[in-house]
Coordinates of C-alpha atoms and ligand atoms in Angstrom, one line a residue:
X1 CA 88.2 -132.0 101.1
X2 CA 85.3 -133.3 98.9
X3 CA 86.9 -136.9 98.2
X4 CA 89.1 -139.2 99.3
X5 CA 92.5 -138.8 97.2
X6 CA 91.2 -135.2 95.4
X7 CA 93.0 -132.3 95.5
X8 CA 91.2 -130.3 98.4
X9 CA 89.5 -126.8 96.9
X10 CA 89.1 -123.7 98.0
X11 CA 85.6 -122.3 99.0
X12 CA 84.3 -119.3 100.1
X13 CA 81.9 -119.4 103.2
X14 CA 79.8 -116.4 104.1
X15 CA 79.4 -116.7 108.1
X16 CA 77.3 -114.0 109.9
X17 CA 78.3 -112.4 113.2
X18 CA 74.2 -113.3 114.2
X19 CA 74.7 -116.9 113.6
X20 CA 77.6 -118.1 115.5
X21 CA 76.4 -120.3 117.9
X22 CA 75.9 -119.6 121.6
X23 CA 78.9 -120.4 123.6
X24 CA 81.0 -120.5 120.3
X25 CA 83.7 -118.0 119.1
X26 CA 85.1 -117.4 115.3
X27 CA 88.6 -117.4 115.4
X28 CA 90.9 -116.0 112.9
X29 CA 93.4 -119.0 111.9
X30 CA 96.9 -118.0 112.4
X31 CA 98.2 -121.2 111.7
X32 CA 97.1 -124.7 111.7
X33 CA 99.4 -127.4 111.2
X34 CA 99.0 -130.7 109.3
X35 CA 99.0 -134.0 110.9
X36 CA 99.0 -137.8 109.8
X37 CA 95.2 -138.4 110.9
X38 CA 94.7 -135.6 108.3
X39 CA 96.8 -137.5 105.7
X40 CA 94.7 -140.9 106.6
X41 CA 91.4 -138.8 105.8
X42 CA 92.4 -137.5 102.4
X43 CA 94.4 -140.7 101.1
X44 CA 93.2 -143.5 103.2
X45 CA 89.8 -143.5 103.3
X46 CA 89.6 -143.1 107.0
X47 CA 86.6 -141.5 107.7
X48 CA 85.6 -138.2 108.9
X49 CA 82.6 -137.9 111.6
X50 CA 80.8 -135.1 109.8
X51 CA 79.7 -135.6 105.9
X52 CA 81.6 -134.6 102.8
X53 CA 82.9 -131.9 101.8
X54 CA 84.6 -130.5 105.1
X55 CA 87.5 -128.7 105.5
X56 CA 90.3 -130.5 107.4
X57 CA 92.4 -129.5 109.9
X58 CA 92.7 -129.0 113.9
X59 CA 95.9 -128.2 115.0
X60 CA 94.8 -124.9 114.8
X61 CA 96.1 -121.0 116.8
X62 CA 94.4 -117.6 116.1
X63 CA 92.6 -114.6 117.4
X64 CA 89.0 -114.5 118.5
X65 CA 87.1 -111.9 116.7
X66 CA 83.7 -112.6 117.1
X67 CA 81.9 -114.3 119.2
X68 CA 78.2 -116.4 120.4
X69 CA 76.1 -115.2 123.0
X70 CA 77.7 -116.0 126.3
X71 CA 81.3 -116.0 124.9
X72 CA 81.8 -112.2 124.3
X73 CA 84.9 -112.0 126.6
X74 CA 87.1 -114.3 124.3
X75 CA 87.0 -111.9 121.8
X76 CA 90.4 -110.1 121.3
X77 CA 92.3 -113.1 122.7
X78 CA 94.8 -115.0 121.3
X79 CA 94.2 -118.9 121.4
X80 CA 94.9 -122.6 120.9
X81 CA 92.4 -124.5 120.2
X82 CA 92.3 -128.8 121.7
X83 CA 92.1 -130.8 118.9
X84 CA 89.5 -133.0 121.0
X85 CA 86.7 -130.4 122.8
X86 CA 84.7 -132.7 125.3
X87 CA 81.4 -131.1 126.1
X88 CA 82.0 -131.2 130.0
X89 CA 78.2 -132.3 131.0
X90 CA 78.0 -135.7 129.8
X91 CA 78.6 -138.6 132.1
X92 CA 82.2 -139.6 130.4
X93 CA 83.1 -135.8 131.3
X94 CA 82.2 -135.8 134.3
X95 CA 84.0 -138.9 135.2
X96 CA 87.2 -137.3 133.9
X97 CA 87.1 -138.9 130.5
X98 CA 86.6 -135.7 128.2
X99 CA 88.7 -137.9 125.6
X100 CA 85.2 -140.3 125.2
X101 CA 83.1 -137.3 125.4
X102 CA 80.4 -138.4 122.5
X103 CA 79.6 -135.0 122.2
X104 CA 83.2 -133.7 121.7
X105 CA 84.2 -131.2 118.8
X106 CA 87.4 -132.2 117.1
X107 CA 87.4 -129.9 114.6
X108 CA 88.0 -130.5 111.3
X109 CA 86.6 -134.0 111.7
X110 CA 83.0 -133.3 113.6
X111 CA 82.8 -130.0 112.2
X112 CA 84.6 -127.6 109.7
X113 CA 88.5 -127.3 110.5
X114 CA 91.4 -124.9 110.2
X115 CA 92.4 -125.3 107.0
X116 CA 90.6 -121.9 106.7
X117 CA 90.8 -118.2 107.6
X118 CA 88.3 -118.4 110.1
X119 CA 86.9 -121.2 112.0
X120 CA 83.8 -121.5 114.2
X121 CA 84.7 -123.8 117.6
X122 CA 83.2 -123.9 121.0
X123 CA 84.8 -121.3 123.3
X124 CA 84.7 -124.5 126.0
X125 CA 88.2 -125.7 126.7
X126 CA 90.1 -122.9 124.8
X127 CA 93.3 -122.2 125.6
X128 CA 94.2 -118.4 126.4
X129 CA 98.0 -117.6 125.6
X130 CA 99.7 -114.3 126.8
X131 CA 101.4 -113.9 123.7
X132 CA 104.0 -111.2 124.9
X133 CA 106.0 -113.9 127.3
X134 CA 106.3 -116.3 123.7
X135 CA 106.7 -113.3 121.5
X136 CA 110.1 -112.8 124.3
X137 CA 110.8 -116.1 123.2
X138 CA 110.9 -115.5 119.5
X139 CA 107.7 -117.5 118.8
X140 CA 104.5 -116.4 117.1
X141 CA 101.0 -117.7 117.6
X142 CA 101.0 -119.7 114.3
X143 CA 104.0 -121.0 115.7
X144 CA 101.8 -122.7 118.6
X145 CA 99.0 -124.2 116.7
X146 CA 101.0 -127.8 116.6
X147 CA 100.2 -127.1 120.6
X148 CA 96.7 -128.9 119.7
X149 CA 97.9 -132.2 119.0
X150 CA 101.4 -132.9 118.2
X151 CA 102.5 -131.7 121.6
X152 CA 99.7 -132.0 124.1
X153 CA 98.7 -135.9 122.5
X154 CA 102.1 -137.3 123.6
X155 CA 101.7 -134.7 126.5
X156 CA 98.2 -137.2 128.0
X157 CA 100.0 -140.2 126.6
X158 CA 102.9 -139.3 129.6
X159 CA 100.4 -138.5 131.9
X160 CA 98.5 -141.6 131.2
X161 CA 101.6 -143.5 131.6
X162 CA 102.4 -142.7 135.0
X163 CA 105.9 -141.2 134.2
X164 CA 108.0 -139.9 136.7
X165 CA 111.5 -138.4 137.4
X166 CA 114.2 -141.5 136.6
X167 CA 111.7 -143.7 134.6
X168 CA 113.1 -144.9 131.6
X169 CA 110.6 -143.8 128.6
X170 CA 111.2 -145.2 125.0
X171 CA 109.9 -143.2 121.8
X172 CA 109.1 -145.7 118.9
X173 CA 109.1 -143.2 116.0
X174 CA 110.4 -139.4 116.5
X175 CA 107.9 -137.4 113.9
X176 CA 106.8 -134.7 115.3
X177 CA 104.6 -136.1 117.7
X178 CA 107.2 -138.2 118.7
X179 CA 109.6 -135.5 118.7
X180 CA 107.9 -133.6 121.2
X181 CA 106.9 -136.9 123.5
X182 CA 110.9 -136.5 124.1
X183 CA 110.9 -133.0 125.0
X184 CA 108.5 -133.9 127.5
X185 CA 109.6 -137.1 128.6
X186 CA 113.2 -135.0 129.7
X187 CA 111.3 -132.4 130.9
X188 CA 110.0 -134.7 133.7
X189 CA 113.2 -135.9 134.3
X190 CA 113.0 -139.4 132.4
X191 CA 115.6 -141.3 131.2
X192 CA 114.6 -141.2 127.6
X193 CA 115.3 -143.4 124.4
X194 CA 114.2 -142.7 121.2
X195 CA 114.0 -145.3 118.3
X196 CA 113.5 -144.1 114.1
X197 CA 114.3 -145.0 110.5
X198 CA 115.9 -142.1 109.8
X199 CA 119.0 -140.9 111.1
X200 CA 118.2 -137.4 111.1
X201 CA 115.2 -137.9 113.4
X202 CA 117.3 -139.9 115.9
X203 CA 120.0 -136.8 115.8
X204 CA 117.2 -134.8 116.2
X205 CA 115.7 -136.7 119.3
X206 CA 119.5 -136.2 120.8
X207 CA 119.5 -133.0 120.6
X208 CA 117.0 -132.3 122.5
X209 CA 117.6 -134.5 125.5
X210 CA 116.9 -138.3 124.3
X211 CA 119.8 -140.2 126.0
X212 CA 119.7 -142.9 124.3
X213 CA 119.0 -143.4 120.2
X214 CA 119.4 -145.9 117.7
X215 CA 118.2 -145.7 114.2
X216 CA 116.8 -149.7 112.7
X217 CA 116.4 -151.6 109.7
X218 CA 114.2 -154.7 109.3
X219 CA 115.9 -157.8 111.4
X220 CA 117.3 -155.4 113.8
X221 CA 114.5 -155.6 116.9
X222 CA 116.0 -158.4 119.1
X223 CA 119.5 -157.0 118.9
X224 CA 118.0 -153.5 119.9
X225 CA 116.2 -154.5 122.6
X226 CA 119.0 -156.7 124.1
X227 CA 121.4 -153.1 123.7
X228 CA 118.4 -150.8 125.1
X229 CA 118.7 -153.6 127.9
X230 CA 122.4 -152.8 128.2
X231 CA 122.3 -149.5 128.0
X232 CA 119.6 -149.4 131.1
X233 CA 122.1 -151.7 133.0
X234 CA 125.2 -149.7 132.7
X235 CA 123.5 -146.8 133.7
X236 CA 121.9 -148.3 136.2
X237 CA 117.9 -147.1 135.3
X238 CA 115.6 -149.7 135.7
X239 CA 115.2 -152.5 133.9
X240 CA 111.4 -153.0 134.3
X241 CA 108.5 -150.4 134.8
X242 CA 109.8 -149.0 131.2
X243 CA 106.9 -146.6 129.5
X244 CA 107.2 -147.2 126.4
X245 CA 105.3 -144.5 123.5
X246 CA 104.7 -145.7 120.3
X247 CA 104.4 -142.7 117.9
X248 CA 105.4 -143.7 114.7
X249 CA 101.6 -145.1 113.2
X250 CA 103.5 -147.8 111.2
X251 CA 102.8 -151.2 111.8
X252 CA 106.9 -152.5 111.8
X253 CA 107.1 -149.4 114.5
X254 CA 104.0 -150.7 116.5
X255 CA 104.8 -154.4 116.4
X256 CA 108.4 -153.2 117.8
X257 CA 107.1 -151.5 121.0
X258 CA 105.0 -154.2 121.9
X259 CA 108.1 -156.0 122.3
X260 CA 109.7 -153.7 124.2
X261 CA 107.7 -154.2 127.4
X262 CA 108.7 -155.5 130.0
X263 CA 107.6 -156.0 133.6
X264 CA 105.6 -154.1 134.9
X265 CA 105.9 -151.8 131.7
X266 CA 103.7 -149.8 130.1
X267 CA 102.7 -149.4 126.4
X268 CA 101.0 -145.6 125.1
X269 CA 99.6 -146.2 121.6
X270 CA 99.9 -142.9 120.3
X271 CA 100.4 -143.2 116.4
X272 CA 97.4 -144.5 114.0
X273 CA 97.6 -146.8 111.4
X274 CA 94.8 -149.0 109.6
X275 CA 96.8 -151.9 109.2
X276 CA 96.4 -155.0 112.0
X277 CA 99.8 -156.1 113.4
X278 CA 100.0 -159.4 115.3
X279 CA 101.4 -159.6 118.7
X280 CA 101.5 -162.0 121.6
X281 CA 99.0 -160.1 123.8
X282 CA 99.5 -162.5 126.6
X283 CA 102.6 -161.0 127.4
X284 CA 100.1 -158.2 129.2
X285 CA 99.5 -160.8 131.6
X286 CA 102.9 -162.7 131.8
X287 CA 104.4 -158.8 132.7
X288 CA 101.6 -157.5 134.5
X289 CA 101.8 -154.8 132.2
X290 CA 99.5 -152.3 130.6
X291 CA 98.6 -151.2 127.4
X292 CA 96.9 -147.7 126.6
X293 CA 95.8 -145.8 123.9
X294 CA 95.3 -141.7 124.1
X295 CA 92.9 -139.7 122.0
X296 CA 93.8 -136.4 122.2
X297 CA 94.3 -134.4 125.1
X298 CA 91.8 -132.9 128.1
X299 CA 92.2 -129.4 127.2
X300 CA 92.6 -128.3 130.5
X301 CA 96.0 -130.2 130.7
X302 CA 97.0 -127.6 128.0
X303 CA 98.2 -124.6 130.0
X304 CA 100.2 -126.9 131.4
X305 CA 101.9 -127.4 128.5
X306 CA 102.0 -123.7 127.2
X307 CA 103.9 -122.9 130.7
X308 CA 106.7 -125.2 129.5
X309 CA 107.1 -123.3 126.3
X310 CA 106.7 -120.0 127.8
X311 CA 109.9 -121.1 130.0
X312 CA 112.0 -122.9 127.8
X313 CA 111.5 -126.6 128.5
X314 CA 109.9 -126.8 125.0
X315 CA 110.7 -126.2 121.8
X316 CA 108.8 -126.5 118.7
X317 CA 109.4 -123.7 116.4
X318 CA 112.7 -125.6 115.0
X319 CA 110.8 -129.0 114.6
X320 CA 107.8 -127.0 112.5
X321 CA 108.1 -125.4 109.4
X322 CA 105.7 -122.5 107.7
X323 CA 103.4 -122.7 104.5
X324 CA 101.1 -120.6 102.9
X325 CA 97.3 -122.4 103.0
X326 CA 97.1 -121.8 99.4
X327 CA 100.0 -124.6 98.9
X328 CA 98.2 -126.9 101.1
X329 CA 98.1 -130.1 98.3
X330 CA 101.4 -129.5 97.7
X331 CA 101.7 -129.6 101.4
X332 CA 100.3 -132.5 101.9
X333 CA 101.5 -134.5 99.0
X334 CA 104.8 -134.1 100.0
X335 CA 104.0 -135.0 103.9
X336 CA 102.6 -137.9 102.4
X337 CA 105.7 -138.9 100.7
X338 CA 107.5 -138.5 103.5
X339 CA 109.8 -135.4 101.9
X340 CA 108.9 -133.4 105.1
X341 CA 111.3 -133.6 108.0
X342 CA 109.6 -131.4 110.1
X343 CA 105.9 -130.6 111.0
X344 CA 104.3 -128.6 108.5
X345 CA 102.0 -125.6 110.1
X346 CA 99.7 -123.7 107.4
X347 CA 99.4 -119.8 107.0
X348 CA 96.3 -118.7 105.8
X349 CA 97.5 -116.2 102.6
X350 CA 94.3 -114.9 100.9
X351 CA 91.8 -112.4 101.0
X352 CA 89.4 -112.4 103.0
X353 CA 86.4 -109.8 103.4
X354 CA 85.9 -109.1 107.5
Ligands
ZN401 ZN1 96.3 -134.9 114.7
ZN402 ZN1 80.9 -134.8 127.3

């Protein structure tokens, strides 16, 4: 990317084995998949950390092939790499706070991304994947580069939220991110809702374990909340205490789960948007309830979340759909017209000179 609302070029890079950095590996892109912070860099104007022209991306899987001094024994692996890399020697860090990390790498925003064939990260926080036990369950490394944000973002956002077995957990927008929040969410044994636009992402959210779904127009929030009420009362789940994710990044969506708390609740602002919504914040107080965003993911919560695709309790290679890199405007154009149902992940399909 070289300017907001351009077309995003290709260009060739030259990167020598001697120069990658100590403690850093090159890893060979096998996929990386396109997210909605990506889309807010290239049409919005939001901006990136590191100067223009940078190339996006950092949901990103691949090989290591080379690697910095200290790093050597990555090299041959197969890995995800966090979409947020904390440095793990600062004082946030070692307080547990990676996500605040000032020194953190998220690629493809503090440094080149994978929107690439090859891209240079710290070997710090990697994630190793024994790619025979997913290859047994039909998927393919490209297939787990939406590992580094869409799944393991909602993944902290649950873990910041407290949730346990029999909580009732509500999705406010079921993208992708949201998507896999459900998966999650059932995984622990939640009771989980799950709230959309669209029809087809509500369906979607059933299918994999949401109990309860409901799609909504504008007009519609009181008379959803009151049924959501409902629905927790005739199954008898609770009726306060409800962790509530907001993952749909749209101000109508983010306005709704604000309303959705209750007592005692709990509110995970997952999605992004740049717009301001107004809400009466003193219900925080009135419900003794909490409200807490997530950036990113501690990557050592992500072999956590690998185990759960290894053994079935995830799925993501119906919810993603393949590309080849060289489409990637296309790609994103259409993502940003909202034509894409499921989460786009990038093949890198040119030549490149090893
Ligand atoms: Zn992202
Ligand atoms: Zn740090």
């Amino acid at each position: 990317m070289s300017s907001v609302g351009e077309p995003m070029r290709r260009q060739a890079r030259t990167i020598e084995e001697a120069a990658i950095r100590p403690g850093h590996v090159l890893v060979r892109v096998a996929g990386c998949g396109v997210c909605h912070t990506d889309l807010g860099f290239l049409y919005d104007g939001v901006p990136t950390r590191h100067a223009l022209p940078l190339t996006l991306g950092h949901e990103i899987s691949g090989v290591v092939t080379h690697a910095g001094a200290g790093a050597e024994d990555w090299v041959g692996k197969g890995v995800v790499i966090p979409a947020v890399i904390p440095c793990g020697e600062c004082e946030a860090c070692k307080k547990g706070r990676g996500a605040i990390c000032p020194k953190q790498i998220f690629p493809g925003n503090d440094d080149h991304g994978g929107f690439a064939s090859h891209v240079e990260v710290p070997a710090r926080g990697l994630c190793p994947v024994e790619l025979a036990r997913l290859e047994a369950r039909g998927l393919e490394l490209a297939d787990l580069a939406v590992i580094a944000d869409a799944v393991t973002t909602p993944y902290q956002a649950i873990l910041n939220a407290g949730l346990s077995a029999g909580d009732v957990a509500v999705f406010v927008g079921i993208g992708g991110v949201g998507l896999f929040g459900v998966q999650l969410a059932v995984a622990l044994g939640a009771n989980v809702a799950a709230i959309d636009t669209d029809v087809v992402k509500t369906e979607r959210a059933k299918s994999v374990g949401a109990k309860w779904t409901r799609t909504i127009a504008p007009g519609e929030e009181k008379a959803l909340k009151s049924e959501l009420r409902g629905w927790a009362k005739e199954h008898r789940l609770p009726t306060t205490g409800w962790k509530i994710f907001e993952t749909s990044g749209h101000p109508a969506g983010q306005s709704l789960a604000f309303s959705l708390l209750n007592h005692g609740g709990h509110l995970g602002v997952v999605g992004y948007s740049k717009e301001k919504v107004t809400v009466p914040l003193s219900n925080l107080m009135a419900f003794d309830a909490t409200a807490r965003g997530t950036w990113g993911c501690l990557p050592e919560h992500y072999p956590a979340v690998v185990e759960l695709i290894a053994n079935g309790k995830l799925s993501i290679k119906p919810f993603t759909e393949r590309h080849p890199m060289s489409q990637i405007n296309t790609v994103f154009d259409a993502l940003h017209r909202g034509e894409l149902k499921k989460r786009p992940i990038l093949i890198p399909d040119f030549e490149v000179s090893a």
